[in-house]
mmCIF file of C-alpha atoms in Angstrom:
data_model
loop_
_atom_site.group_PDB
_atom_site.id
_atom_site.type_symbol
_atom_site.label_atom_id
_atom_site.label_comp_id
_atom_site.label_asym_id
_atom_site.label_seq_id
_atom_site.Cartn_x
_atom_site.Cartn_y
_atom_site.Cartn_z
ATOM 1 C CA MET A 1 -21.131 -36.590 17.950
ATOM 2 C CA SER A 2 -22.936 -39.182 15.860
ATOM 3 C CA HIS A 3 -21.079 -42.471 15.352
ATOM 4 C CA TYR A 4 -22.020 -42.961 11.729
ATOM 5 C CA LYS A 5 -21.857 -39.521 10.129
ATOM 6 C CA SER A 6 -19.815 -39.259 6.951
ATOM 7 C CA PRO A 7 -16.079 -39.060 7.513
ATOM 8 C CA GLY A 8 -14.152 -35.896 6.771
ATOM 9 C CA PRO A 9 -11.098 -35.607 4.517
ATOM 10 C CA ASP A 10 -9.019 -37.819 6.842
ATOM 11 C CA GLY A 11 -11.420 -40.720 6.146
ATOM 12 C CA PHE A 12 -12.156 -41.469 9.805
ATOM 13 C CA PRO A 13 -15.724 -41.218 11.122
ATOM 14 C CA ALA A 14 -16.400 -40.352 14.776
ATOM 15 C CA GLU A 15 -16.898 -44.049 15.494
ATOM 16 C CA PHE A 16 -13.187 -44.711 14.830
ATOM 17 C CA TYR A 17 -12.184 -42.153 17.470
ATOM 18 C CA GLN A 18 -14.754 -43.462 19.958
ATOM 19 C CA ASN A 19 -13.741 -47.128 19.509
ATOM 20 C CA ASN A 20 -10.000 -46.399 19.662
ATOM 21 C CA TRP A 21 -10.036 -43.616 22.255
ATOM 22 C CA ASP A 22 -7.696 -45.431 24.664
ATOM 23 C CA SER A 23 -4.996 -45.590 21.972
ATOM 24 C CA ILE A 24 -5.381 -42.122 20.448
ATOM 25 C CA ARG A 25 -6.530 -40.024 23.440
ATOM 26 C CA LYS A 26 -3.102 -38.543 24.130
ATOM 27 C CA ASP A 27 -2.447 -37.496 20.506
ATOM 28 C CA VAL A 28 -5.930 -36.045 19.992
ATOM 29 C CA THR A 29 -5.712 -34.135 23.283
ATOM 30 C CA LEU A 30 -2.277 -32.715 22.423
ATOM 31 C CA ALA A 31 -3.414 -31.664 18.928
ATOM 32 C CA THR A 32 -6.509 -29.987 20.371
ATOM 33 C CA LEU A 33 -4.565 -28.187 23.108
ATOM 34 C CA ASP A 34 -1.964 -26.973 20.580
ATOM 35 C CA PHE A 35 -4.796 -25.391 18.615
ATOM 36 C CA LEU A 36 -6.606 -23.917 21.631
ATOM 37 C CA ASN A 37 -3.558 -22.572 23.447
ATOM 38 C CA GLY A 38 -1.247 -21.646 20.610
ATOM 39 C CA GLY A 39 -3.352 -21.396 17.482
ATOM 40 C CA TYR A 40 -1.413 -24.225 15.800
ATOM 41 C CA ILE A 41 -3.279 -26.956 13.963
ATOM 42 C CA LEU A 42 -1.799 -30.006 12.286
ATOM 43 C CA LYS A 43 -1.523 -29.706 8.523
ATOM 44 C CA GLY A 44 -4.660 -30.981 6.838
ATOM 45 C CA ILE A 45 -6.814 -31.086 9.979
ATOM 46 C CA ASP A 46 -8.670 -27.956 8.843
ATOM 47 C CA ASN A 47 -9.393 -29.416 5.385
ATOM 48 C CA THR A 48 -13.095 -29.691 4.580
ATOM 49 C CA PHE A 49 -15.221 -31.430 1.972
ATOM 50 C CA ILE A 50 -18.228 -29.418 0.824
ATOM 51 C CA THR A 51 -21.005 -31.507 -0.681
ATOM 52 C CA LEU A 52 -24.565 -30.875 -1.786
ATOM 53 C CA ILE A 53 -27.367 -32.910 -0.201
ATOM 54 C CA PRO A 54 -30.689 -32.862 -2.107
ATOM 55 C CA LYS A 55 -33.614 -31.355 -0.168
ATOM 56 C CA VAL A 56 -36.160 -32.782 -2.626
ATOM 57 C CA ASP A 57 -36.471 -36.084 -4.517
ATOM 58 C CA SER A 58 -35.598 -34.650 -7.938
ATOM 59 C CA PRO A 59 -33.485 -31.512 -7.564
ATOM 60 C CA SER A 60 -33.631 -29.248 -10.618
ATOM 61 C CA SER A 61 -31.703 -26.209 -9.379
ATOM 62 C CA ILE A 62 -28.895 -25.431 -6.955
ATOM 63 C CA GLY A 63 -31.488 -24.116 -4.487
ATOM 64 C CA ASP A 64 -32.890 -27.653 -4.210
ATOM 65 C CA ASP A 65 -29.623 -28.760 -2.599
ATOM 66 C CA LYS A 66 -28.323 -28.067 0.881
ATOM 67 C CA PRO A 67 -24.560 -27.406 1.085
ATOM 68 C CA THR A 68 -22.983 -29.501 3.829
ATOM 69 C CA SER A 69 -19.429 -29.412 5.137
ATOM 70 C CA LEU A 70 -17.620 -32.579 6.210
ATOM 71 C CA PHE A 71 -14.872 -31.836 8.746
ATOM 72 C CA ASN A 72 -12.158 -33.955 10.344
ATOM 73 C CA VAL A 73 -13.168 -35.154 13.825
ATOM 74 C CA ILE A 74 -10.169 -33.511 15.535
ATOM 75 C CA TYR A 75 -11.195 -30.190 13.983
ATOM 76 C CA ILE A 76 -14.754 -30.688 15.270
ATOM 77 C CA ILE A 77 -13.453 -31.425 18.779
ATOM 78 C CA ALA A 78 -11.280 -28.284 18.799
ATOM 79 C CA SER A 79 -14.180 -26.208 17.435
ATOM 80 C CA LYS A 80 -16.627 -27.469 20.057
ATOM 81 C CA VAL A 81 -14.190 -26.746 22.878
ATOM 82 C CA SER A 82 -13.611 -23.243 21.460
ATOM 83 C CA VAL A 83 -17.355 -22.631 21.228
ATOM 84 C CA ASN A 84 -17.907 -23.790 24.808
ATOM 85 C CA ARG A 85 -15.134 -21.445 25.980
ATOM 86 C CA LEU A 86 -16.704 -18.512 24.097
ATOM 87 C CA LYS A 87 -20.353 -19.124 25.078
ATOM 88 C CA PRO A 88 -20.209 -17.259 28.401
ATOM 89 C CA HIS A 89 -18.745 -14.208 26.642
ATOM 90 C CA MET A 90 -21.030 -13.997 23.586
ATOM 91 C CA ASN A 91 -23.190 -11.205 25.005
ATOM 92 C CA THR A 92 -20.141 -8.960 25.214
ATOM 93 C CA LEU A 93 -18.710 -10.047 21.835
ATOM 94 C CA VAL A 94 -21.824 -9.763 19.645
ATOM 95 C CA SER A 95 -24.263 -6.883 19.765
ATOM 96 C CA PRO A 96 -27.940 -7.886 20.043
ATOM 97 C CA PHE A 97 -28.537 -5.640 17.006
ATOM 98 C CA GLN A 98 -26.243 -7.692 14.762
ATOM 99 C CA ASN A 99 -27.780 -10.379 12.614
ATOM 100 C CA GLY A 100 -26.671 -12.722 9.871
ATOM 101 C CA PHE A 101 -29.431 -11.999 7.397
ATOM 102 C CA VAL A 102 -28.378 -9.813 4.504
ATOM 103 C CA HIS A 103 -31.204 -8.908 2.135
ATOM 104 C CA GLY A 104 -30.788 -10.513 -1.266
ATOM 105 C CA ARG A 105 -28.065 -12.925 -0.210
ATOM 106 C CA GLY A 106 -28.590 -16.695 -0.144
ATOM 107 C CA ALA A 107 -26.845 -19.411 1.843
ATOM 108 C CA GLN A 108 -24.755 -20.317 -1.240
ATOM 109 C CA ASP A 109 -23.148 -16.856 -1.155
ATOM 110 C CA ASN A 110 -21.760 -17.677 2.279
ATOM 111 C CA ILE A 111 -19.756 -20.592 0.850
ATOM 112 C CA ILE A 112 -17.884 -18.269 -1.490
ATOM 113 C CA MET A 113 -17.358 -15.771 1.327
ATOM 114 C CA VAL A 114 -15.939 -18.484 3.635
ATOM 115 C CA GLN A 115 -13.523 -19.642 0.944
ATOM 116 C CA GLU A 116 -12.272 -16.070 0.477
ATOM 117 C CA ILE A 117 -11.910 -15.504 4.234
ATOM 118 C CA THR A 118 -9.987 -18.740 4.817
ATOM 119 C CA HIS A 119 -7.731 -17.976 1.828
ATOM 120 C CA THR A 120 -7.020 -14.525 3.251
ATOM 121 C CA ILE A 121 -6.201 -16.007 6.662
ATOM 122 C CA ARG A 122 -3.859 -18.601 5.116
ATOM 123 C CA ILE A 123 -1.833 -16.033 3.167
ATOM 124 C CA SER A 124 -1.962 -13.313 5.819
ATOM 125 C CA LYS A 125 1.294 -12.049 7.271
ATOM 126 C CA TYR A 126 -0.657 -11.318 10.482
ATOM 127 C CA LYS A 127 -1.373 -14.970 11.422
ATOM 128 C CA LYS A 128 0.634 -14.810 14.628
ATOM 129 C CA SER A 129 -1.238 -11.736 15.866
ATOM 130 C CA GLY A 130 -4.521 -13.582 16.209
ATOM 131 C CA ILE A 131 -6.699 -13.862 13.117
ATOM 132 C CA ALA A 132 -9.721 -16.115 13.629
ATOM 133 C CA ALA A 133 -12.856 -17.293 11.858
ATOM 134 C CA SER A 134 -15.914 -19.065 13.220
ATOM 135 C CA LYS A 135 -18.374 -21.389 11.503
ATOM 136 C CA ILE A 136 -22.076 -20.614 11.802
ATOM 137 C CA ASP A 137 -24.732 -22.806 10.184
ATOM 138 C CA MET A 138 -26.597 -20.246 8.089
ATOM 139 C CA SER A 139 -28.407 -22.739 5.832
ATOM 140 C CA LYS A 140 -31.141 -23.512 8.359
ATOM 141 C CA ALA A 141 -31.762 -19.831 9.031
ATOM 142 C CA PHE A 142 -31.981 -18.986 5.325
ATOM 143 C CA ASP A 143 -34.257 -21.967 4.650
ATOM 144 C CA ARG A 144 -36.661 -20.723 7.331
ATOM 145 C CA ILE A 145 -36.699 -17.187 5.968
ATOM 146 C CA ARG A 146 -37.604 -18.344 2.469
#
């Protein structure tokens, strides 16, 4: 994780966690394990800032910007551990015939879809039965297709 990337909603960049690891290791580990083992995450840890980064010097349309999400570092840690746990099982979870490219849909459409999915998960009465969502960086794939 890069030291100097923009901080997420909690205001702490990765460098803060790396420089203060001896003091915060126990709390970060407990928060991550609570999420991984029980599906519980501290309030606000899953908050995200979505910002637009210009791809060109003088952007004139929304397509000239790349949407970027800024996450809290604890959320990134929990996500990376989850991904590493799932990697060995991906061949059985995702069919080789599935793909993320839907004709006529741009990367910006995915932002709206993610907001709707996370809203549905938050208000769902089935939270305890195991609803999950995963983040996939579609912007690079869509940029290459176009």
